Structures are given as C-alpha cells and as structure tokens.
C-alpha cells in the first residue's frame, strides 16, 4: 500500500505554500559578507524572540550544537550533559572529533531533567589530572524521553547549579517552541536561564533547512568563526531563511494541534495489548512506546504495508505528529496499529 501517513519524524514536513512564495520572492545577498537582508532579519527576529542579543543561521540542529560547544569549550575541556541527550547519542561525537572536547554524561531522569546534585558532583575540581569543566548542555524538549517539555523552573535549577561553578549553559532546543506552546508560556521563559540556545526550523516549524543559534553578540561572533571553520559559511541563503521568517510568524501556535494529535495517538495506542505507554506522559509531539522485545522492526514493516511509515527498532518505537498530520491520519494510524498488534501478538 502507498504510504499515507508519515510519522517517522517532524523533519519530514514540507514547506507551506506561504513559505514557498516567500522563498521565491526573498531578497538575497552574500551572507558571508553579512549582506543577505533576509538572513539578517531572521537572525535578529530569532534573537529577539528568544530574548538574546544576536543570532546565527546554521545548517542544522547538529551544527548549531557543535558550533555552540566549540565556541564555549576548548580542546581538552569538558562539558556535562545528560546521558540520553542528542548531543551525546546522535551527533556522531562531533564535539570530540572536531573540537577535542570531552563529554561527561550524567543520568537523565524520565522527564529529561538533571538534578542540581548530579551537576555539582560532575564538575571537576581544579586538578591537572582532570579536564576543566566549562559548559552544561541541556535539551528541551527532551527527545529520548518522549518529548518531555522542561519547565522554566527545571531550567533555572539546572542553570543555577552550573553557574555556581562558573560554567556556561547551552540549551539544545531543537523543539523548543513545542516546549513553550505545550506550557502556554513565552519561549523567553525557557531561554532566560541559559547563555546560548538553538532551535530547529526544519522540524515542527516545517522549513526545508536550518536552525538558529542565539546568545550574546561576542559569542555569536565566535560561533560564526566556527561555522566558517566547518565550511558552512553560506552565500545567498536568504532563499532558505525566508521560510524561517514565515515559520516564526505562522507555524508556532499551530503546534498545539500536533500536541492534541499526539495525545490522541498515545491514548489509542496505550489501549493495545503488548504496548507500554502512559499517555499522561505525552505533552508535546513525540510519542514513544515500548513493544515486545525484538518486535519493533516487524511492527514497523507491517505498519508500512498498512500505509503508515514509522522507524523500526528493537523494543522502543516512536511516532511523531507534525504539520503534515491531521486527526483523520491519527484514526487511520490507530486502525492500522490495532491490526498489526493483533498479528504480532
Ligand atoms: C534534540 C535534538 N537536537 C538536535 C537535533 C539535530 O538536528 P538536525 O537533524 O537538524 O541536525 C535533533 C534532531 O532530531 C534533536 O532531536
């Protein structure tokens, strides 16, 4: 059957007609000369929205995290981060490969939070046997804990613990607007406690490419140097940034629909035999659930035959709602899932 519903990720979203029009009409210039007015507008608007001095348009969330870490920690320095976070698990060790930065992972709780006690204990004393600890990295929403939205209070506690040791704090906010929308708060409440933050345009905001990194002006200057070292100084990239400007105006509030759809999906799936899922834990657009050990790939393959595309796995699967998914797609998915789980059982 042709795939009708693609729940692999919110990265599969396609630009809206309004974005395509803005891209077509975008005013452009050479961004390496800082001459692209559309990129400049996007960077300013993103920084203003997140309450920071300046912004830098980067290729991806991974690159935003990478240049942020490299601009704040030198070769031989250490960063503290959660053991389930994206930087540690899914960015191919880039900060170590390219920057010689040591990653020190600490146990993440089921909501994606690191306790102040763990942070205090992780910071190294001044001792030439140890790498100097420079930076704490946190993640909101937290992908591997089913998109848990960290609160401003969680964020402040973690940041205060880091600051007590003179560390800086970076927030990987690939889905930061999901976190703000789900709590009905201004995104600035989630960024005020941290020094630097990224968010992705290419996920729930539905742009084709890009992320924005924000922080103070000196930091952004240094991050721009690292972006150049990584070969990602871009030229007339206003054609892409134009979609980002549209997204910041028109794609944030609608994420509430993705959260409603995710909840409906979670509630339906949780009723099926063989599924481990507490729908009460789902508060943004990521729905992770347990399936019988070793059955994940089979379930994904059978779902595809039913017209629903999800990633495989062993005993942990994920479905992601987004701009391309409506309530009927959720009904369709639940029907397919019911059929597939009865076959697997
Ligand atoms: C929490 C988090 N951070 C960073 C990234 C990386 O983003 P990108 O795929 O644009 O490199 C992702 C991607 O899924 C993510 O979930």
Short mmCIF file of C-alpha atoms and ligand atoms in Angstrom, two decimals:
data_model
loop_
_atom_site.label_atom_id
_atom_site.label_comp_id
_atom_site.label_asym_id
_atom_site.label_seq_id
_atom_site.Cartn_x
_atom_site.Cartn_y
_atom_site.Cartn_z
CA UNK A 1 0.00 0.00 0.00
CA UNK A 2 1.16 3.52 -0.72
CA UNK A 3 2.38 5.30 2.42
CA UNK A 4 -0.36 7.65 3.51
CA UNK A 5 0.81 8.73 6.95
CA UNK A 6 4.46 9.51 7.69
CA UNK A 7 5.11 9.56 11.42
CA UNK A 8 8.87 8.95 11.32
CA UNK A 9 9.73 12.48 12.40
CA UNK A 10 8.67 16.12 12.19
CA UNK A 11 11.71 16.54 9.91
CA UNK A 12 9.60 15.09 7.06
CA UNK A 13 7.46 18.24 6.99
CA UNK A 14 7.34 20.18 3.75
CA UNK A 15 7.27 23.97 3.42
CA UNK A 16 3.85 25.63 3.36
CA UNK A 17 2.65 27.47 0.21
CA UNK A 18 3.32 30.76 2.04
CA UNK A 19 6.91 29.68 2.70
CA UNK A 20 7.46 28.70 -0.92
CA UNK A 21 6.18 32.10 -2.05
CA UNK A 22 8.44 33.90 0.45
CA UNK A 23 11.40 31.80 -0.72
CA UNK A 24 10.71 32.67 -4.34
CA UNK A 25 10.48 36.36 -3.58
CA UNK A 26 13.30 36.54 -1.00
CA UNK A 27 15.71 39.46 -1.14
CA UNK A 28 19.21 37.97 -1.00
CA UNK A 29 22.88 38.91 -0.76
CA UNK A 30 26.18 37.25 0.13
CA UNK A 31 25.75 36.17 3.73
CA UNK A 32 29.49 35.58 4.24
CA UNK A 33 29.76 39.38 3.72
CA UNK A 34 26.72 39.64 6.06
CA UNK A 35 24.89 41.16 3.10
CA UNK A 36 21.84 38.93 2.99
CA UNK A 37 18.96 41.05 4.33
CA UNK A 38 16.64 38.08 4.76
CA UNK A 39 19.19 36.11 6.80
CA UNK A 40 19.90 39.21 8.87
CA UNK A 41 16.18 39.66 9.54
CA UNK A 42 15.80 36.01 10.53
CA UNK A 43 18.78 36.15 12.90
CA UNK A 44 17.50 39.36 14.52
CA UNK A 45 13.96 38.10 14.82
CA UNK A 46 15.05 34.77 16.32
CA UNK A 47 17.33 36.50 18.84
CA UNK A 48 14.57 38.91 19.79
CA UNK A 49 12.04 36.10 20.22
CA UNK A 50 14.39 34.14 22.47
CA UNK A 51 15.50 37.24 24.40
CA UNK A 52 19.17 37.18 23.36
CA UNK A 53 21.44 39.76 21.70
CA UNK A 54 22.23 38.03 18.45
CA UNK A 55 21.54 35.01 16.26
CA UNK A 56 23.36 32.85 13.72
CA UNK A 57 21.66 30.91 10.94
CA UNK A 58 23.17 27.42 10.74
CA UNK A 59 22.59 24.42 8.54
CA UNK A 60 21.15 22.05 11.13
CA UNK A 61 20.47 21.42 14.79
CA UNK A 62 23.60 19.32 14.94
CA UNK A 63 25.68 22.17 13.54
CA UNK A 64 24.09 24.65 15.96
CA UNK A 65 25.06 22.47 18.92
CA UNK A 66 28.51 21.84 17.50
CA UNK A 67 29.46 25.47 16.92
CA UNK A 68 27.95 26.44 20.26
CA UNK A 69 30.08 23.90 22.14
CA UNK A 70 33.22 24.68 20.14
CA UNK A 71 32.79 28.39 20.80
CA UNK A 72 32.48 27.79 24.56
CA UNK A 73 34.90 24.92 25.27
CA UNK A 74 38.45 24.40 24.03
CA UNK A 75 40.35 21.24 23.17
CA UNK A 76 40.83 19.33 26.45
CA UNK A 77 37.87 21.00 28.19
CA UNK A 78 34.89 19.05 29.41
CA UNK A 79 31.16 19.53 29.00
CA UNK A 80 28.48 17.97 31.20
CA UNK A 81 25.33 16.66 29.54
CA UNK A 82 22.56 14.12 30.01
CA UNK A 83 23.21 10.50 29.05
CA UNK A 84 20.09 10.43 26.87
CA UNK A 85 20.60 13.72 25.09
CA UNK A 86 21.01 14.20 21.36
CA UNK A 87 24.49 15.75 21.52
CA UNK A 88 25.82 12.70 23.35
CA UNK A 89 23.90 9.99 21.48
CA UNK A 90 23.15 11.17 17.99
CA UNK A 91 25.69 13.70 16.76
CA UNK A 92 28.50 11.24 16.00
CA UNK A 93 30.67 12.61 18.80
CA UNK A 94 31.28 15.76 16.76
CA UNK A 95 32.38 17.95 19.68
CA UNK A 96 35.11 15.40 20.50
CA UNK A 97 36.00 14.54 16.91
CA UNK A 98 36.36 18.12 15.74
CA UNK A 99 36.96 20.06 18.93
CA UNK A 100 38.77 17.64 21.26
CA UNK A 101 36.07 18.36 23.84
CA UNK A 102 35.40 15.65 26.46
CA UNK A 103 31.77 14.73 27.08
CA UNK A 104 30.81 13.74 30.63
CA UNK A 105 27.29 12.23 30.58
CA UNK A 106 25.16 12.14 33.71
CA UNK A 107 21.97 10.18 34.26
CA UNK A 108 18.85 11.89 32.97
CA UNK A 109 15.58 11.42 34.82
CA UNK A 110 12.47 10.30 32.96
CA UNK A 111 11.49 13.90 32.28
CA UNK A 112 14.83 14.86 30.76
CA UNK A 113 15.99 16.71 33.86
CA UNK A 114 19.43 16.61 35.51
CA UNK A 115 19.40 17.26 39.25
CA UNK A 116 21.49 20.06 40.78
CA UNK A 117 23.21 17.44 42.98
CA UNK A 118 24.31 15.47 39.91
CA UNK A 119 25.58 18.63 38.25
CA UNK A 120 27.54 19.68 41.36
CA UNK A 121 29.07 16.21 41.59
CA UNK A 122 30.03 16.13 37.92
CA UNK A 123 32.07 19.35 37.90
CA UNK A 124 35.76 18.55 38.18
CA UNK A 125 37.91 20.13 40.84
CA UNK A 126 40.87 22.16 39.60
CA UNK A 127 43.43 19.40 39.16
CA UNK A 128 45.74 18.82 36.24
CA UNK A 129 44.64 15.20 36.04
CA UNK A 130 41.17 16.38 35.04
CA UNK A 131 39.71 18.19 32.05
CA UNK A 132 38.40 21.62 33.15
CA UNK A 133 34.58 21.63 33.14
CA UNK A 134 33.27 24.55 31.07
CA UNK A 135 29.73 24.03 29.93
CA UNK A 136 26.45 22.34 30.81
CA UNK A 137 24.25 21.25 27.88
CA UNK A 138 20.55 20.62 28.40
CA UNK A 139 17.79 19.67 25.96
CA UNK A 140 14.19 20.93 25.64
CA UNK A 141 12.01 19.24 24.57
CA UNK A 142 13.88 16.11 25.50
CA UNK A 143 13.70 13.79 22.51
CA UNK A 144 14.61 10.47 24.13
CA UNK A 145 12.14 10.90 26.99
CA UNK A 146 9.22 11.17 24.57
CA UNK A 147 9.49 14.90 24.01
CA UNK A 148 9.15 15.94 27.63
CA UNK A 149 8.91 19.70 27.97
CA UNK A 150 11.24 21.07 30.64
CA UNK A 151 9.69 23.89 32.65
CA UNK A 152 11.28 27.29 33.32
CA UNK A 153 11.81 26.15 36.94
CA UNK A 154 13.65 22.94 35.83
CA UNK A 155 15.80 25.04 33.53
CA UNK A 156 16.60 27.61 36.20
CA UNK A 157 17.58 24.94 38.72
CA UNK A 158 19.99 23.27 36.30
CA UNK A 159 21.45 26.57 35.17
CA UNK A 160 21.92 27.78 38.76
CA UNK A 161 23.79 24.59 39.63
CA UNK A 162 26.10 25.07 36.64
CA UNK A 163 26.65 28.77 37.33
CA UNK A 164 27.66 28.02 40.92
CA UNK A 165 30.83 26.58 39.35
CA UNK A 166 31.29 29.29 36.74
CA UNK A 167 30.01 27.09 33.89
CA UNK A 168 28.07 28.43 30.96
CA UNK A 169 24.84 26.77 29.85
CA UNK A 170 23.76 25.73 26.35
CA UNK A 171 20.21 24.68 25.54
CA UNK A 172 19.63 22.29 22.64
CA UNK A 173 16.15 23.50 21.81
CA UNK A 174 15.62 21.60 18.57
CA UNK A 175 11.91 21.54 19.54
CA UNK A 176 11.95 24.50 21.90
CA UNK A 177 8.75 26.04 20.53
CA UNK A 178 6.92 22.77 21.20
CA UNK A 179 8.02 23.13 24.83
CA UNK A 180 6.75 26.71 25.03
CA UNK A 181 3.45 26.01 23.24
CA UNK A 182 2.68 22.95 25.37
CA UNK A 183 3.09 25.02 28.55
CA UNK A 184 1.39 28.10 27.08
CA UNK A 185 4.34 30.29 28.00
CA UNK A 186 6.59 32.76 26.24
CA UNK A 187 9.64 30.93 24.91
CA UNK A 188 11.82 33.55 26.66
CA UNK A 189 10.93 31.94 29.97
CA UNK A 190 12.77 28.84 28.79
CA UNK A 191 15.80 30.68 27.44
CA UNK A 192 16.28 33.34 30.15
CA UNK A 193 18.24 30.97 32.43
CA UNK A 194 20.70 29.85 29.71
CA UNK A 195 23.55 31.58 27.88
CA UNK A 196 23.03 30.07 24.45
CA UNK A 197 20.23 28.21 22.71
CA UNK A 198 19.39 26.64 19.37
CA UNK A 199 16.08 25.85 17.77
CA UNK A 200 15.38 23.98 14.55
CA UNK A 201 13.38 25.48 11.71
CA UNK A 202 13.34 22.15 9.89
CA UNK A 203 11.27 20.16 12.41
CA UNK A 204 7.85 21.20 13.71
CA UNK A 205 8.28 24.64 12.16
CA UNK A 206 8.22 22.87 8.76
CA UNK A 207 11.01 24.72 6.96
CA UNK A 208 13.14 22.81 4.48
CA UNK A 209 16.50 23.53 6.15
CA UNK A 210 18.12 25.28 9.06
CA UNK A 211 18.41 26.13 12.72
CA UNK A 212 19.20 29.32 14.57
CA UNK A 213 21.71 29.64 17.41
CA UNK A 214 21.32 32.61 19.77
CA UNK A 215 23.39 34.17 22.54
CA UNK A 216 25.31 37.34 23.32
CA UNK A 217 26.95 39.24 20.48
CA UNK A 218 30.54 38.15 21.30
CA UNK A 219 29.51 34.52 21.47
CA UNK A 220 27.69 34.72 18.14
CA UNK A 221 30.78 36.27 16.54
CA UNK A 222 32.88 33.33 17.79
CA UNK A 223 30.21 30.82 16.73
CA UNK A 224 30.27 32.40 13.25
CA UNK A 225 34.02 31.76 13.10
CA UNK A 226 33.43 28.09 13.97
CA UNK A 227 30.68 27.84 11.38
CA UNK A 228 33.22 29.10 8.83
CA UNK A 229 35.81 26.55 10.00
CA UNK A 230 33.19 23.86 9.46
CA UNK A 231 32.79 25.06 5.88
CA UNK A 232 29.27 26.29 6.37
CA UNK A 233 29.58 29.95 5.52
CA UNK A 234 26.61 30.23 3.18
CA UNK A 235 26.04 32.77 0.42
CA UNK A 236 22.61 33.81 -0.96
CA UNK A 237 20.90 31.74 1.69
CA UNK A 238 18.06 34.21 2.16
CA UNK A 239 16.09 31.90 -0.13
CA UNK A 240 16.04 29.46 2.78
CA UNK A 241 15.92 31.97 5.63
CA UNK A 242 12.73 33.42 4.10
CA UNK A 243 10.90 30.24 5.06
CA UNK A 244 12.18 30.67 8.61
CA UNK A 245 10.68 34.14 8.86
CA UNK A 246 7.30 32.82 7.75
CA UNK A 247 7.61 29.96 10.24
CA UNK A 248 8.27 32.30 13.16
CA UNK A 249 5.11 34.22 12.26
CA UNK A 250 2.75 31.43 11.35
CA UNK A 251 3.90 27.98 12.40
CA UNK A 252 4.40 28.24 16.17
CA UNK A 253 0.85 28.46 17.54
CA UNK A 254 -0.37 25.66 15.29
CA UNK A 255 1.95 23.22 17.08
CA UNK A 256 -0.80 22.95 19.70
CA UNK A 257 -2.67 20.83 17.09
CA UNK A 258 0.32 18.48 16.86
CA UNK A 259 0.20 18.05 20.62
CA UNK A 260 -3.53 17.28 20.58
CA UNK A 261 -2.95 14.73 17.82
CA UNK A 262 -0.04 13.18 19.73
CA UNK A 263 -2.18 12.82 22.84
CA UNK A 264 -5.00 11.18 20.86
CA UNK A 265 -2.48 8.83 19.26
CA UNK A 266 -0.93 7.97 22.63
CA UNK A 267 -4.30 7.31 24.23
CA UNK A 268 -5.30 4.99 21.38
CA UNK A 269 -2.03 3.09 21.29
CA UNK A 270 -1.88 2.68 25.06
CA UNK A 271 -5.08 0.60 24.91
CA UNK A 272 -3.50 -2.04 22.69
CA UNK A 273 -2.12 -5.28 24.02
CA UNK A 274 1.66 -5.50 24.19
CA UNK A 275 2.19 -1.74 24.34
CA UNK A 276 3.94 0.03 27.23
CA UNK A 277 2.89 3.66 27.22
CA UNK A 278 1.50 6.15 29.73
CA UNK A 279 -0.40 8.76 27.69
CA UNK A 280 -0.22 11.09 30.69
CA UNK A 281 3.50 11.44 29.97
CA UNK A 282 2.94 12.73 26.44
CA UNK A 283 2.90 16.50 26.42
CA UNK A 284 4.33 17.51 23.05
CA UNK A 285 4.53 15.87 19.60
CA UNK A 286 6.72 12.80 20.27
CA UNK A 287 5.05 9.53 21.21
CA UNK A 288 7.48 6.85 22.34
CA UNK A 289 6.25 3.46 23.45
CA UNK A 290 7.52 0.03 24.35
CA UNK A 291 6.68 -3.07 22.29
CA UNK A 292 7.59 -6.71 22.99
CA UNK A 293 11.35 -7.22 22.80
CA UNK A 294 12.61 -7.80 19.27
CA UNK A 295 9.28 -6.96 17.60
CA UNK A 296 9.90 -3.29 16.70
CA UNK A 297 11.23 -3.85 13.16
CA UNK A 298 8.43 -6.27 12.34
CA UNK A 299 5.81 -3.83 13.62
CA UNK A 300 7.32 -1.02 11.52
CA UNK A 301 7.37 -3.24 8.41
CA UNK A 302 3.75 -4.32 8.93
CA UNK A 303 2.68 -0.73 9.55
CA UNK A 304 4.23 0.28 6.25
CA UNK A 305 2.15 -2.37 4.50
CA UNK A 306 -0.86 -0.68 6.09
CA UNK A 307 0.22 2.73 4.75
CA UNK A 308 1.85 4.14 7.89
CA UNK A 309 5.54 4.94 7.92
CA UNK A 310 7.41 4.70 11.26
CA UNK A 311 11.02 3.96 12.13
CA UNK A 312 11.85 0.46 13.36
CA UNK A 313 13.72 -0.51 16.49
CA UNK A 314 14.01 -3.35 18.98
CA UNK A 315 11.53 -2.70 21.77
CA UNK A 316 11.18 1.10 21.64
CA UNK A 317 9.24 2.83 18.85
CA UNK A 318 8.42 6.47 18.21
CA UNK A 319 5.68 8.27 16.31
CA UNK A 320 5.90 12.00 15.67
CA UNK A 321 3.00 14.31 14.83
CA UNK A 322 3.53 17.42 12.72
CA UNK A 323 2.17 19.88 10.14
CA UNK A 324 1.50 17.05 7.65
CA UNK A 325 -0.68 15.04 10.04
CA UNK A 326 -4.33 15.64 10.91
CA UNK A 327 -6.84 13.97 13.21
CA UNK A 328 -8.03 11.60 10.44
CA UNK A 329 -4.47 10.42 9.97
CA UNK A 330 -4.40 9.52 13.65
CA UNK A 331 -7.63 7.48 13.24
CA UNK A 332 -6.08 5.75 10.22
CA UNK A 333 -2.89 5.00 12.19
CA UNK A 334 -4.79 3.62 15.17
CA UNK A 335 -6.77 1.27 12.92
CA UNK A 336 -3.54 0.06 11.32
CA UNK A 337 -1.84 -0.32 14.68
CA UNK A 338 -4.74 -2.36 16.05
CA UNK A 339 -4.49 -4.73 13.10
CA UNK A 340 -0.70 -5.01 13.29
CA UNK A 341 -0.56 -5.57 17.04
CA UNK A 342 -3.13 -8.34 16.80
CA UNK A 343 -0.94 -10.03 14.15
CA UNK A 344 2.21 -9.59 16.24
CA UNK A 345 0.53 -10.91 19.38
C1 LIG B 1 17.03 17.21 20.48
C2 LIG B 1 17.66 17.29 19.14
N1 LIG B 1 18.76 18.04 18.99
C3 LIG B 1 19.38 18.17 17.82
C4 LIG B 1 18.90 17.54 16.70
C5 LIG B 1 19.66 17.65 15.41
O1 LIG B 1 19.00 18.32 14.42
P1 LIG B 1 19.42 18.11 12.88
O2 LIG B 1 18.81 16.83 12.44
O3 LIG B 1 18.86 19.32 12.21
O4 LIG B 1 20.92 18.08 12.83
C6 LIG B 1 17.77 16.73 16.80
C7 LIG B 1 17.24 16.02 15.61
O5 LIG B 1 16.35 15.24 15.67
C8 LIG B 1 17.13 16.61 18.06
O6 LIG B 1 16.05 15.84 18.23
#
